[in-house]
Structure formats: C-alpha cells, structure tokens
Coordinates of C-alpha atoms and ligand atoms in Angstrom, one line a residue:
M6 CA 116.2 152.8 73.2
I7 CA 118.4 153.6 76.1
A8 CA 118.3 150.9 79.0
D9 CA 120.0 150.9 82.8
L10 CA 118.9 147.4 83.7
H11 CA 120.3 147.4 87.2
V12 CA 118.4 149.6 89.5
H13 CA 116.9 149.6 93.2
T14 CA 114.4 151.5 95.0
R15 CA 113.2 152.5 98.6
F16 CA 111.2 148.8 98.6
S17 CA 114.9 147.5 99.3
D18 CA 117.6 149.2 100.2
G19 CA 117.8 152.4 97.5
S20 CA 116.8 156.1 98.2
Y21 CA 114.3 155.8 95.1
T22 CA 110.5 156.5 96.0
A23 CA 108.7 155.1 92.9
R24 CA 108.1 158.7 91.5
E25 CA 111.8 159.7 92.1
L26 CA 112.9 157.0 89.6
V27 CA 110.6 157.6 87.2
V28 CA 110.9 161.3 87.3
E29 CA 115.1 160.3 87.1
A30 CA 114.7 157.9 84.6
K31 CA 112.8 160.6 82.6
R32 CA 115.1 163.4 83.0
K33 CA 117.9 161.3 82.1
N34 CA 115.8 160.1 78.9
L35 CA 115.9 156.7 79.6
S36 CA 113.7 154.5 77.3
H37 CA 113.7 151.6 80.0
V38 CA 114.9 151.0 83.4
A39 CA 114.6 147.6 84.9
V40 CA 113.9 147.6 88.7
V41 CA 115.5 145.0 90.8
D42 CA 115.0 145.3 93.7
H43 CA 116.5 142.9 96.6
D44 CA 114.6 139.6 97.2
T45 CA 111.2 141.6 97.0
T46 CA 108.4 142.3 94.1
A47 CA 106.3 144.8 96.1
G48 CA 107.1 148.0 94.7
L49 CA 106.7 147.2 90.9
P50 CA 102.7 147.3 90.2
I51 CA 103.1 151.1 91.4
I52 CA 106.4 151.7 89.9
A53 CA 105.0 150.3 86.7
S54 CA 101.8 152.3 86.6
L55 CA 103.6 155.8 87.2
A56 CA 106.0 154.8 84.3
Q57 CA 103.5 153.7 81.9
R58 CA 101.9 157.4 82.2
A59 CA 105.3 158.9 82.3
G60 CA 106.2 156.9 79.0
L61 CA 109.0 155.0 80.4
G62 CA 109.8 151.3 80.0
M63 CA 110.1 149.6 83.3
I64 CA 111.3 146.0 83.4
P65 CA 109.8 144.1 86.3
G66 CA 112.7 142.8 87.9
V67 CA 114.0 141.0 91.2
E68 CA 117.7 140.6 92.5
I69 CA 117.8 137.3 94.6
S70 CA 120.0 136.9 97.4
A71 CA 121.2 133.1 96.6
F72 CA 123.9 130.8 98.0
D73 CA 125.8 128.4 96.1
T74 CA 125.4 125.9 98.5
R75 CA 128.5 123.6 96.9
T76 CA 131.0 126.3 97.3
S77 CA 129.2 128.6 100.3
R78 CA 129.4 131.7 98.0
K79 CA 127.2 134.5 98.1
I80 CA 125.7 134.9 94.4
H81 CA 123.4 137.6 92.9
L82 CA 120.4 136.2 90.3
L83 CA 119.0 138.5 88.3
G84 CA 115.0 137.7 86.9
Y85 CA 113.6 140.3 84.4
R86 CA 110.3 140.5 82.5
L87 CA 108.6 139.3 85.7
P88 CA 104.8 139.0 85.9
L89 CA 102.9 140.8 88.3
P90 CA 102.2 139.3 90.9
A91 CA 105.3 136.6 90.3
P92 CA 103.9 133.9 93.1
H93 CA 107.2 131.4 92.6
V94 CA 109.5 134.5 93.4
E95 CA 107.5 136.2 96.0
A96 CA 107.2 132.6 97.9
L97 CA 110.5 132.3 97.8
C98 CA 111.8 135.5 98.6
A99 CA 109.6 135.9 101.8
P100 CA 111.8 134.1 104.3
I101 CA 114.8 135.9 103.1
R102 CA 113.1 139.5 103.7
E103 CA 112.3 137.9 107.1
R104 CA 115.9 136.7 108.0
R105 CA 117.2 140.3 106.4
D106 CA 114.7 142.4 108.6
A107 CA 115.1 140.1 111.9
R108 CA 119.0 140.6 111.3
T109 CA 118.9 144.4 110.6
R110 CA 117.4 144.7 114.3
E111 CA 119.6 142.7 116.0
Q112 CA 122.4 145.0 114.3
V113 CA 120.8 148.3 115.8
Q114 CA 120.6 146.4 119.2
A115 CA 124.0 145.7 118.9
L116 CA 125.1 149.4 118.2
L117 CA 122.9 150.7 120.6
E118 CA 124.4 148.4 123.2
A119 CA 128.0 149.8 121.9
G120 CA 126.9 153.4 122.5
Y121 CA 126.0 154.6 118.9
P122 CA 123.7 157.1 118.6
I123 CA 120.6 155.5 116.8
T124 CA 117.3 154.1 117.8
L125 CA 114.9 151.7 116.1
E126 CA 112.6 154.1 115.4
E127 CA 114.9 156.8 113.4
V128 CA 116.4 153.6 111.1
E129 CA 112.6 152.7 110.5
E130 CA 111.6 156.2 109.4
I131 CA 114.6 156.7 107.1
A132 CA 113.7 152.9 105.5
A133 CA 109.9 154.3 105.0
D134 CA 111.2 158.4 104.5
S135 CA 109.5 160.0 101.5
F136 CA 107.0 157.1 100.4
S137 CA 103.4 157.9 99.6
P138 CA 100.8 156.4 101.4
E139 CA 100.1 153.9 98.6
E140 CA 104.0 152.9 98.7
L141 CA 103.4 152.7 102.2
D142 CA 100.3 150.0 102.1
V143 CA 102.5 147.6 99.8
W144 CA 105.8 148.2 101.4
E145 CA 107.1 145.0 103.8
G146 CA 108.9 147.1 106.1
V147 CA 112.4 145.2 105.8
L148 CA 115.2 147.3 107.3
F149 CA 118.5 146.9 105.8
K150 CA 121.9 148.0 106.7
Q151 CA 122.1 151.0 104.3
H152 CA 119.4 152.5 106.5
V153 CA 121.4 151.8 109.5
M154 CA 124.6 153.1 107.7
E155 CA 122.3 156.2 106.4
L156 CA 121.8 157.2 110.0
L157 CA 124.9 156.8 111.2
V158 CA 125.9 159.4 108.2
K159 CA 123.0 161.4 108.8
K160 CA 124.1 161.5 112.6
G161 CA 128.2 162.2 112.0
A162 CA 129.0 159.2 113.3
A163 CA 130.7 157.8 109.8
S164 CA 131.2 160.2 106.6
Q165 CA 130.3 157.8 103.8
M166 CA 128.2 154.8 103.7
Y167 CA 130.8 152.5 102.6
G168 CA 133.9 153.7 104.3
D169 CA 135.7 153.2 107.5
L170 CA 132.8 152.6 110.1
Y171 CA 131.2 150.6 107.6
R172 CA 133.7 147.9 107.2
A173 CA 134.3 148.2 111.1
L174 CA 131.1 147.2 111.8
F175 CA 129.5 145.1 109.2
K176 CA 133.3 142.9 107.7
D177 CA 134.9 140.8 109.1
D178 CA 134.4 140.4 113.4
G179 CA 132.5 143.8 113.6
I180 CA 129.6 144.2 116.0
C181 CA 127.3 143.5 113.2
A182 CA 129.1 141.4 110.9
G183 CA 127.4 137.6 109.8
D184 CA 124.9 137.2 106.6
I185 CA 121.6 136.2 107.3
E186 CA 120.9 132.5 105.1
Y187 CA 119.8 133.0 101.8
V188 CA 118.3 130.5 99.3
D189 CA 120.2 127.9 96.9
L190 CA 121.1 129.6 94.0
F191 CA 119.3 127.0 91.2
E192 CA 116.3 126.9 93.5
A193 CA 116.5 130.7 92.9
L194 CA 116.8 130.1 88.9
G195 CA 113.6 127.7 88.9
A196 CA 111.6 130.1 90.6
I197 CA 112.4 133.1 87.8
R198 CA 111.4 130.4 85.2
A199 CA 108.7 129.1 86.9
D200 CA 107.4 132.3 86.7
G201 CA 107.7 133.2 83.4
G202 CA 111.1 135.1 84.2
V203 CA 114.3 135.7 82.0
A204 CA 117.1 134.7 84.4
V205 CA 120.3 136.4 84.5
L206 CA 123.8 136.2 86.5
A207 CA 124.2 139.5 88.2
H208 CA 128.0 140.8 88.3
P209 CA 130.1 137.6 88.1
G210 CA 132.8 139.8 88.5
Q211 CA 131.9 141.2 91.8
Q212 CA 131.0 137.9 93.0
E213 CA 133.6 135.5 91.3
S214 CA 130.8 133.5 89.8
F215 CA 131.9 132.8 86.3
D216 CA 132.7 129.4 86.9
L217 CA 128.9 128.8 87.5
I218 CA 128.1 129.5 83.9
P219 CA 127.6 125.9 82.4
S220 CA 125.7 124.8 85.5
L221 CA 123.3 127.7 85.3
V222 CA 122.8 127.7 81.9
E223 CA 122.2 123.9 81.8
A224 CA 119.5 125.1 84.0
G225 CA 118.0 127.3 82.2
L226 CA 119.9 130.7 82.4
A227 CA 119.7 133.0 79.9
G228 CA 121.8 135.9 80.5
I229 CA 125.0 137.6 81.8
E230 CA 125.2 141.1 83.3
V231 CA 128.3 142.1 81.4
F232 CA 128.5 146.2 82.2
H233 CA 128.2 146.4 86.0
P234 CA 130.3 149.4 88.0
D235 CA 132.4 146.7 90.0
H236 CA 133.5 145.0 86.6
S237 CA 137.3 145.7 85.6
P238 CA 137.7 146.1 82.1
E239 CA 138.7 142.0 82.1
D240 CA 135.4 140.9 83.7
T241 CA 133.8 142.6 81.3
A242 CA 135.7 140.9 78.5
R243 CA 135.3 137.7 80.6
A244 CA 131.8 138.0 80.5
R245 CA 131.5 139.2 77.1
A246 CA 133.4 136.0 75.9
L247 CA 131.1 133.7 78.5
A248 CA 128.1 135.7 76.8
E249 CA 129.2 134.3 73.0
D250 CA 130.3 131.0 73.9
F251 CA 126.7 130.2 75.6
D252 CA 124.6 132.4 73.6
L253 CA 123.6 134.0 76.8
I254 CA 121.8 137.7 76.6
E255 CA 124.4 140.6 77.3
V256 CA 122.8 142.7 80.1
G257 CA 124.4 145.8 82.1
G258 CA 123.3 148.8 84.3
T259 CA 124.5 151.1 87.4
D260 CA 123.3 149.2 90.5
D261 CA 121.8 152.6 91.5
H262 CA 120.9 152.7 95.1
G263 CA 120.0 156.4 94.8
T264 CA 121.8 158.2 97.3
F265 CA 122.2 155.2 99.5
G266 CA 125.6 154.5 98.3
S267 CA 125.6 154.1 95.0
T268 CA 129.0 154.3 92.7
R269 CA 127.5 155.3 89.4
R270 CA 124.1 156.8 88.9
L271 CA 121.1 156.5 86.7
G272 CA 121.8 156.1 83.3
E273 CA 125.5 155.7 83.8
I274 CA 125.9 152.1 82.2
T275 CA 123.5 151.1 80.0
A276 CA 122.6 147.9 78.5
P277 CA 123.8 146.5 75.0
E278 CA 121.2 147.1 72.3
A279 CA 121.3 143.7 71.2
G280 CA 120.9 142.6 74.4
L281 CA 118.5 144.4 75.0
D282 CA 116.5 143.9 72.1
R283 CA 116.4 140.2 73.0
L284 CA 115.2 140.5 76.6
L285 CA 112.5 142.0 75.3
S286 CA 111.7 140.2 72.1
F287 CA 108.3 138.9 71.6
D288 CA 109.5 135.1 71.1
D289 CA 107.5 134.9 68.3
E290 CA 109.3 135.6 64.8
E291 CA 106.9 136.6 63.1
V292 CA 105.8 139.5 65.4
D293 CA 109.7 140.2 66.1
W294 CA 109.7 140.7 62.2
L295 CA 107.0 143.0 61.8
V296 CA 108.3 145.2 64.5
K297 CA 111.6 145.3 63.4
T298 CA 110.0 146.3 59.7
V299 CA 108.1 148.5 61.0
R300 CA 110.7 150.3 63.1
S301 CA 112.7 150.9 59.6
A302 CA 109.8 152.3 57.7
G303 CA 109.6 154.8 60.6
E304 CA 113.4 155.3 60.6
L305 CA 113.2 156.4 56.6
A306 CA 110.4 158.9 57.8
R307 CA 113.0 160.4 61.0
R308 CA 115.4 160.6 58.3
A309 CA 113.6 162.9 56.2
T310 CA 112.6 165.3 59.0
T311 CA 115.7 167.0 58.5
D312 CA 115.4 167.1 54.6
G313 CA 113.1 169.9 53.4
I314 CA 109.4 167.9 53.2
D315 CA 107.9 169.0 50.3
P316 CA 104.0 168.3 50.7
K317 CA 101.3 168.1 47.8
L318 CA 97.8 168.5 48.5
K319 CA 95.3 166.0 47.9
A320 CA 92.4 167.3 45.6
G321 CA 93.8 170.9 46.2
D322 CA 92.6 170.8 49.7
I323 CA 95.6 172.4 51.8
R324 CA 94.4 170.3 55.1
D325 CA 95.2 167.2 53.5
L326 CA 98.7 166.5 52.3
V327 CA 100.9 163.9 50.6
T328 CA 104.7 163.7 50.6
A329 CA 107.0 161.4 48.6
H330 CA 107.9 160.2 52.1
D331 CA 104.4 158.9 53.0
M332 CA 104.7 157.0 50.0
A333 CA 108.4 155.6 50.2
V334 CA 107.2 154.5 53.7
E335 CA 103.8 152.7 52.2
G336 CA 106.5 151.1 49.3
Y337 CA 108.8 149.6 51.8
L338 CA 106.6 148.2 54.1
R339 CA 104.2 146.7 51.0
D340 CA 107.4 145.4 49.5
A341 CA 108.9 144.1 53.1
I342 CA 105.5 142.1 53.9
G343 CA 104.5 141.4 50.4
S344 CA 107.7 139.7 49.6
R345 CA 107.2 137.8 52.6
H346 CA 103.5 137.0 52.5
P347 CA 102.8 137.2 48.8
D348 CA 99.4 136.2 48.7
H349 CA 97.7 138.6 51.6
T350 CA 96.0 141.9 50.4
F351 CA 96.4 145.3 51.5
L352 CA 94.3 148.1 52.5
T353 CA 96.8 151.3 52.1
E354 CA 96.3 155.3 52.6
E355 CA 98.2 156.1 49.5
D356 CA 97.0 153.4 47.5
E357 CA 93.7 153.9 45.9
T358 CA 92.9 150.6 45.4
L359 CA 90.4 148.6 47.3
P360 CA 91.4 145.0 48.1
E361 CA 88.6 142.2 46.4
S362 CA 88.3 140.5 49.2
T363 CA 89.7 140.8 53.2
A364 CA 88.5 137.2 54.2
G365 CA 91.7 136.2 54.4
P366 CA 95.1 137.7 55.9
A367 CA 94.9 141.9 55.2
W368 CA 97.1 144.6 56.0
I369 CA 96.1 148.1 57.1
I370 CA 98.7 150.6 56.7
D371 CA 98.9 154.1 57.2
P372 CA 102.5 155.3 56.4
I373 CA 102.4 158.5 58.1
D374 CA 99.8 159.3 60.2
G375 CA 99.7 162.8 61.4
T376 CA 101.3 163.6 57.7
T377 CA 100.5 167.7 58.7
N378 CA 102.3 167.3 61.7
F379 CA 105.1 165.9 59.9
V380 CA 105.6 168.4 57.1
S381 CA 104.8 171.1 60.0
A382 CA 107.1 170.2 63.3
G383 CA 109.2 167.0 62.2
T384 CA 107.3 165.2 65.0
Y385 CA 104.1 163.6 66.4
F386 CA 103.6 161.2 63.5
A387 CA 103.6 157.9 63.6
V388 CA 103.5 154.3 61.1
S389 CA 100.3 152.4 61.8
V390 CA 100.2 148.6 60.4
A391 CA 97.5 146.4 61.3
R392 CA 96.9 142.6 60.2
W393 CA 93.9 141.0 60.5
D394 CA 92.9 137.3 59.4
G395 CA 89.2 136.1 58.3
G396 CA 88.0 139.0 59.8
E397 CA 89.7 138.9 63.2
P398 CA 92.5 141.1 63.9
V399 CA 96.0 139.5 64.3
V400 CA 98.3 142.0 65.7
G401 CA 99.0 146.2 65.3
V402 CA 102.1 148.1 65.4
V403 CA 101.9 151.7 65.9
Y404 CA 105.2 153.2 65.7
D405 CA 105.7 157.0 67.2
V406 CA 108.6 157.7 65.1
M407 CA 110.2 160.4 67.0
A408 CA 109.3 159.3 70.6
D409 CA 110.9 155.8 69.7
E410 CA 107.8 154.2 71.2
C411 CA 106.7 151.1 69.3
Y412 CA 103.2 149.9 70.6
V413 CA 102.2 146.6 69.9
G414 CA 99.1 144.8 70.3
I415 CA 98.4 141.1 70.0
P416 CA 94.8 139.8 70.7
N417 CA 94.5 137.7 74.2
R418 CA 98.5 138.1 74.6
G419 CA 98.6 142.0 75.8
A420 CA 99.5 145.4 74.7
F421 CA 103.4 146.4 74.5
C422 CA 105.7 149.5 74.3
N423 CA 109.0 148.9 73.5
G424 CA 108.4 145.3 74.6
V425 CA 107.4 146.1 78.1
P426 CA 103.7 144.7 78.9
L427 CA 101.0 148.0 79.1
L428 CA 99.1 147.6 82.3
P429 CA 94.8 147.0 82.1
L430 CA 93.6 151.2 82.1
E431 CA 92.0 151.2 85.6
R432 CA 90.9 155.3 86.0
P433 CA 87.2 155.3 86.8
L434 CA 86.5 158.8 86.0
P435 CA 82.9 160.6 85.7
L436 CA 82.4 162.0 81.9
E437 CA 83.2 165.6 82.8
A438 CA 86.6 165.2 84.4
S439 CA 87.4 163.4 80.8
V440 CA 90.1 165.1 78.8
I441 CA 88.6 164.5 75.3
E442 CA 90.7 164.9 71.8
V443 CA 88.3 166.3 69.4
S444 CA 89.0 169.3 66.4
S445 CA 86.9 171.8 65.3
S446 CA 86.2 169.9 62.1
T447 CA 84.9 166.8 63.9
M448 CA 82.8 169.1 65.5
R449 CA 81.4 170.6 62.7
R450 CA 80.7 167.3 61.5
L451 CA 79.1 165.9 64.2
K452 CA 76.7 169.2 64.2
R453 CA 75.9 168.7 60.3
D454 CA 75.5 164.5 60.4
F455 CA 74.5 164.1 64.3
G456 CA 72.9 167.5 65.3
V457 CA 75.3 167.3 68.0
E458 CA 76.1 170.8 69.7
T459 CA 79.1 172.3 70.0
K460 CA 78.9 173.3 73.7
Q461 CA 77.6 169.6 74.7
I462 CA 81.8 169.0 73.6
R463 CA 83.4 172.6 74.9
K464 CA 81.4 172.7 78.1
S465 CA 80.9 168.8 79.2
F466 CA 84.6 167.6 79.7
R467 CA 87.3 169.1 81.8
A468 CA 89.1 170.0 78.6
Q469 CA 89.8 169.6 75.1
R470 CA 92.7 168.9 72.6
A471 CA 93.4 168.4 68.9
L472 CA 96.7 166.3 68.2
G473 CA 96.8 165.8 64.9
C474 CA 97.7 161.9 64.5
A475 CA 94.5 159.6 65.3
S476 CA 96.9 156.7 66.0
L477 CA 98.9 159.0 68.4
G478 CA 95.4 160.1 69.9
V479 CA 94.8 156.6 71.1
I480 CA 97.8 155.4 72.2
R481 CA 97.4 158.6 74.4
V482 CA 94.2 157.3 75.5
I483 CA 96.2 153.7 76.0
R484 CA 99.0 155.5 78.0
G485 CA 96.3 157.0 80.5
T486 CA 97.3 160.7 79.4
L487 CA 93.7 160.9 77.1
D488 CA 90.1 160.1 78.4
I489 CA 88.6 159.9 74.9
Y490 CA 89.3 160.1 71.4
L491 CA 86.7 161.3 69.1
S492 CA 86.8 161.6 65.1
A493 CA 84.6 162.1 62.2
T494 CA 87.3 162.3 59.8
I495 CA 89.3 159.5 59.9
S496 CA 89.7 156.4 57.9
A497 CA 90.2 152.5 58.9
W498 CA 94.1 153.0 58.4
D499 CA 94.1 155.6 60.8
H500 CA 93.0 153.9 63.7
A501 CA 93.3 149.9 62.8
A502 CA 96.2 149.3 64.6
A503 CA 96.2 151.3 67.2
N504 CA 92.7 149.8 67.9
I505 CA 93.8 146.5 68.5
V506 CA 96.6 148.0 71.2
L507 CA 93.4 150.0 72.9
R508 CA 91.3 146.8 73.4
E509 CA 94.3 144.7 75.2
V510 CA 94.5 147.5 77.7
G511 CA 90.9 147.1 78.2
G512 CA 89.9 150.2 76.1
A513 CA 86.6 150.8 73.9
A514 CA 85.9 152.1 70.7
V515 CA 82.9 152.3 67.7
V516 CA 83.0 153.2 64.6
E517 CA 80.3 154.5 62.0
I518 CA 81.0 155.3 58.2
G519 CA 79.3 157.8 56.5
D520 CA 79.5 159.7 53.0
E521 CA 82.2 162.2 53.2
E522 CA 80.6 165.0 51.2
T523 CA 76.5 164.2 51.6
G524 CA 76.7 163.3 55.3
E525 CA 74.6 160.1 54.3
R526 CA 75.1 157.5 56.7
S527 CA 75.8 154.0 54.8
H528 CA 76.5 152.2 58.1
G529 CA 75.8 148.5 57.7
E530 CA 76.0 148.4 53.9
A531 CA 79.9 147.7 53.5
S532 CA 80.4 143.9 52.1
T533 CA 84.2 143.9 53.1
S534 CA 85.0 142.2 56.6
P535 CA 85.0 143.6 58.9
P536 CA 82.7 146.1 57.8
W537 CA 84.6 149.5 58.5
F538 CA 87.8 148.1 56.3
R539 CA 87.2 150.6 53.3
R540 CA 88.3 154.0 52.2
D541 CA 85.4 155.9 53.6
R542 CA 85.8 158.8 56.4
G543 CA 83.5 158.3 59.6
L544 CA 83.0 158.4 63.1
F545 CA 85.5 156.8 65.4
I546 CA 85.1 157.1 68.9
A547 CA 88.1 155.5 71.7
A548 CA 87.5 155.3 75.4
R549 CA 89.5 154.3 78.4
D550 CA 86.7 152.0 79.0
R551 CA 83.3 150.8 78.1
A552 CA 81.5 152.5 80.6
T553 CA 83.1 155.9 79.7
L554 CA 82.3 155.3 76.1
D555 CA 78.7 154.6 76.9
A556 CA 78.3 157.5 79.2
L557 CA 79.7 159.3 75.9
L558 CA 77.3 158.3 73.3
A559 CA 74.3 158.6 75.3
H560 CA 75.8 162.3 76.2
L561 CA 76.2 163.2 72.7
F562 CA 73.3 161.4 70.9
R563 CA 70.6 162.5 72.7
S564 CA 68.1 161.6 70.6
G565 CA 69.5 158.0 69.8
R566 CA 72.9 156.9 69.2
P567 CA 73.9 156.0 65.2
P568 CA 73.8 152.5 64.5
V569 CA 77.7 152.1 65.8
T570 CA 79.6 149.2 65.6
F571 CA 81.7 148.1 68.6
L572 CA 85.2 147.0 67.6
Ligands
LIG12 C1 95.2 162.4 59.6 C2 95.4 162.3 61.4 C3 94.3 163.9 62.0 C4 93.4 163.5 61.0 C5 93.0 163.3 59.9 C6 93.5 162.3 59.1 P1 97.1 161.7 57.9 O1 96.0 161.4 59.0 O2 95.0 161.3 61.6 O3 94.9 163.4 63.1 O4 92.2 164.3 62.1 O5 91.2 163.0 59.7 O6 93.3 162.3 57.9 O7 96.1 161.8 56.5 O8 97.8 162.6 58.2 O9 97.1 160.2 57.4
LIG13 CA1 99.1 158.8 56.4

C-alpha cells in the first residue's frame, strides 16, 4: 500500500478538482490519499465516491488552522478518518472560513487600490475554475490568498506563487499582511476526537511545534507528521524520535496543492507502512489479526504467480482446476485460524468433509477463488474467508491479491477496502441500464433448471461480462463498477465473505441450491445453518440494491420465482 497523507484540493487552496485528484492518484499508483483541506470537509463526500469507483482509498481528513494561545504560534492540526459529515470539526471550522474569505476580499481590495491589474470576479473565477456542477454545489466559495497570487502570476505581475512579490505583499508590512484569527489548538484537537477522528500534529518542523507534543499527547494526540517537504533531515529524525517516545502514529505526505504552489507532487513523499497500518487499523484485535492472516495467505499465492503453476483437473473437468497453491493457502489459513480458535469448525473448498454442525463459530474459506485466472493469467483471483457464529455472519474478508485490495465487511459496522470505509451504493438505475456478470455456463443452467431463455439476458441488459472470480464479481458490485452478479455454478465459499461486505453497502443477494447433475431443486432441505452452508453448487445473485434484485428476479422467473433465500 502506498499512501500520500497530505493533499489539498480546490475545496481549499489546492488546484485539484475531485476528479483530477483521483485520476492523478491512480496514475501514480497510490493505494491511498488523505485529503486534508484547510478548515473544510465540504469536498470529502464527492471525492470519496469518485475514489471508491476508481479503486482508490481516500482517507477523509482536515487540516485545521489553529493557534497555540500560550505562545501565540500558528499550529496546523491534521484530523484523519473523519466521518462524513463531521459535525464537530465543521462547527469549529465554519468561522475560520468566514474570516479567511473576508480577509482575502480585503486583500483584493487593497491590491486594487494599489493599482494591481485584478478584480474580485477574476479571483472568484480562479477559485471555482474546472469545478463540476456537483462540486460547485457544495463548495463554500472561500477565497484564499493563493487564488490571488495565482491570478497575479497569470497576469504576469508575479513570476511564481511564493516568490518576491508574495513576500512583499503578504509578509512583514506588506499591504496584504496580517493573519486571521485561528481557533485554539486544544479545541481543534477536541473537535477531531469528538467526531471520532485521529488527531495528528502537522509538520512540527515547519512550525517549530515539537515542544507541544507532551501536552497534546495528554489531550489525545494520536500521531505526528514525520515526512513533509519542509522537514530537514534533523526535523524528520526529531519527529521520529518523538513518535517513538510517545508511541505516536507516524504519517507523511507531500502537502501537494497541485499547480497552486507545491514543492512536491502527489506520491513523491509517502507515509511509512507501519504508520499507515496503524492509521487504518480496525481497533479490534480479532479483525486486525484476521486481515493480517488473510493478507499473508494471499502473499503465498502472489509469490506463486512467478513460478510455473501446474494445475490438476478436479474430476477430469478442464474447467475445474486445483493447484498445490490452493492447498497450501487453505492449509495456511486452517492452521492459523485453527491454532487461534481450536474449537471452531470449517467449510473449505479443498477439504471434502462437511462440518458436523455450524451452530457455533464456523469459517467458510475459498483459498483461491478464480483458480483458472490464477493459472492462466496470474491475476484476478482472491482469498475469501468468512466467519459465522450461531447462523449469523461475524466478518467477511475478500483479498484481491494482485490488486492488493483487502475488503472487509463487519455486520452493522460497515464495509472497508484497505481500511477505508466504503460508501453505501446509491445508484438507482433501470434494470436495462445494468451491467450484469453472467457466464455462458450459468446461462445454460438457467435455461435447463429454470427455463430462462438466453435472450432474457443477452438482450435485456446494457452489457454482460464474465470475469471468472465470483468473490471479485461481487466486489465489483460493491465498488459500483458492476450492477448485478449472477451465477448458477458456485458454492458457499465463493460468495460467503463477499456477501457480508455487500450487505454493509446496502447490496442484496439471494441463494438457491439445486443438484448439480440433475438440476433437481433441493432448497429448504438443508439441515445445516445457514441453509446454504454446504458443498452443493447453486444459484447466487448479488445486486447493488434490493429493488434491482427484485426486478431481476421478476424479469428472469416470469412464471414464478424459485424458492430463493435472501441473504
Ligand atoms: C470459481 C470462480 C468462478 C465461478 C466458478 C467457481 P474457484 O471458483 O468463482 O467465477 O464461475 O463456478 O468455481 O473454483 O476458482 O474457486
Ligand atoms: Ca477456489
């Protein structure tokens, strides 16, 4: 995972629109960016939803302009993992924005009077430039001095944003000098914490704020920005030492403002992996352990993609493969989980035995989902692990190994990708505008077992795909890049974990089990709990919401819906 944890956008004084930022972060192959606009969270929902579809982890944050009242120093405080919305941070920041905007307007007036070739309208245009209508809708319209400088550069009055003219105007006794009143540092820290965010001291080397660490830690500071473009090697070393002494999360980033005056651009400074792991942890020992374990299992499979993989056919079927790596990953997971939880039961793909009872804690494991992709392409396969207890889901983990994306679903707590919460799916679309994943084998079975004509699928949806990995098919629905996943050839382990994640973003799924060979439907006779906790293959449909699922069932099964179970 590669994360730049200090980025600004056009919602404060950066130049990136939401789309530009997401595209640029993907181009740079970042797994995460933290957007920490000055004193605002307005852009976060739009950026989060674009990031989610693009497969980028956007950590919602803020950089609060605060003041250490005891020493009258300007101190910036970062807040990470903010909820959307973040009411305490917003209540604290609204007055700062008002003061900032008013001050900038005074500065523009002073420049006008001094004969500089700018108008307020032009500054406003620069600030709002390239925003989409949705962005304009939520943007608070706050003007920053950077917008003024950008215009002066454009007009040729200055050669760069932070050059001589900037210093002459905005520093010392320049006509635009003078800071606005900020908020109290400890109040800022309190607001971040009250919203459940993680408070981190920004660039202590830039603002000479190292000495504040002990009192801030006492008040709940969780981290320190170690890596920052303004930090000298000594600053970095000092920040690291303090992080160690006070057990603080170490973060870092570029402070990239896009074209509005940046010394380093997106991804050129990144957070240390251990800091990122801590920042994104679930604060739940069991879940953190499980995620680590599934990632390690995935690592075994990832390393194998560089070896020659020698597949064996299951039951002589060229379409059903197993490799030594499926066995190794399954063994690894069973050992790891089994030694932590010796009394739990397992349903795993490569072990023929059925658990005697699933009334207690039980694990459903597909060591490599998408073995055909693993063998033929070395990508697009997942490790899938679900835990149930007493017939209720507890946690689901789907690890897209080659994309290094780990999806976690925890009932009533949410869905996450690489530690970043996923937004609910809100894309009401008519059925025919849907993209559906369905393979030719599934179409054949739908015809054989349910009398569904091929054209009911081929001609009724915008597009049809088949990606060869059930759990990642469901993950695509979760990401919002696919609308429906439909298979008549999969077993519990293919969808058990993904479905737990799906439910947490408001998706819906059904299952129905029949005999693979004869097509005889045996739904409802299962004695295990939950009813689909068995080895049989059957019908499974996941959709982005219940309405889409109902419409699809009505469309497919015109003469009566089979007895599906809603998961
Ligand atoms: C398979 C994949 C595939 C589905 C097959 C599954 P496996 O899982 O999920 O997409 O069509 O029916 O068996 O065998 O690679 O774990
Ligand atoms: Ca498998």
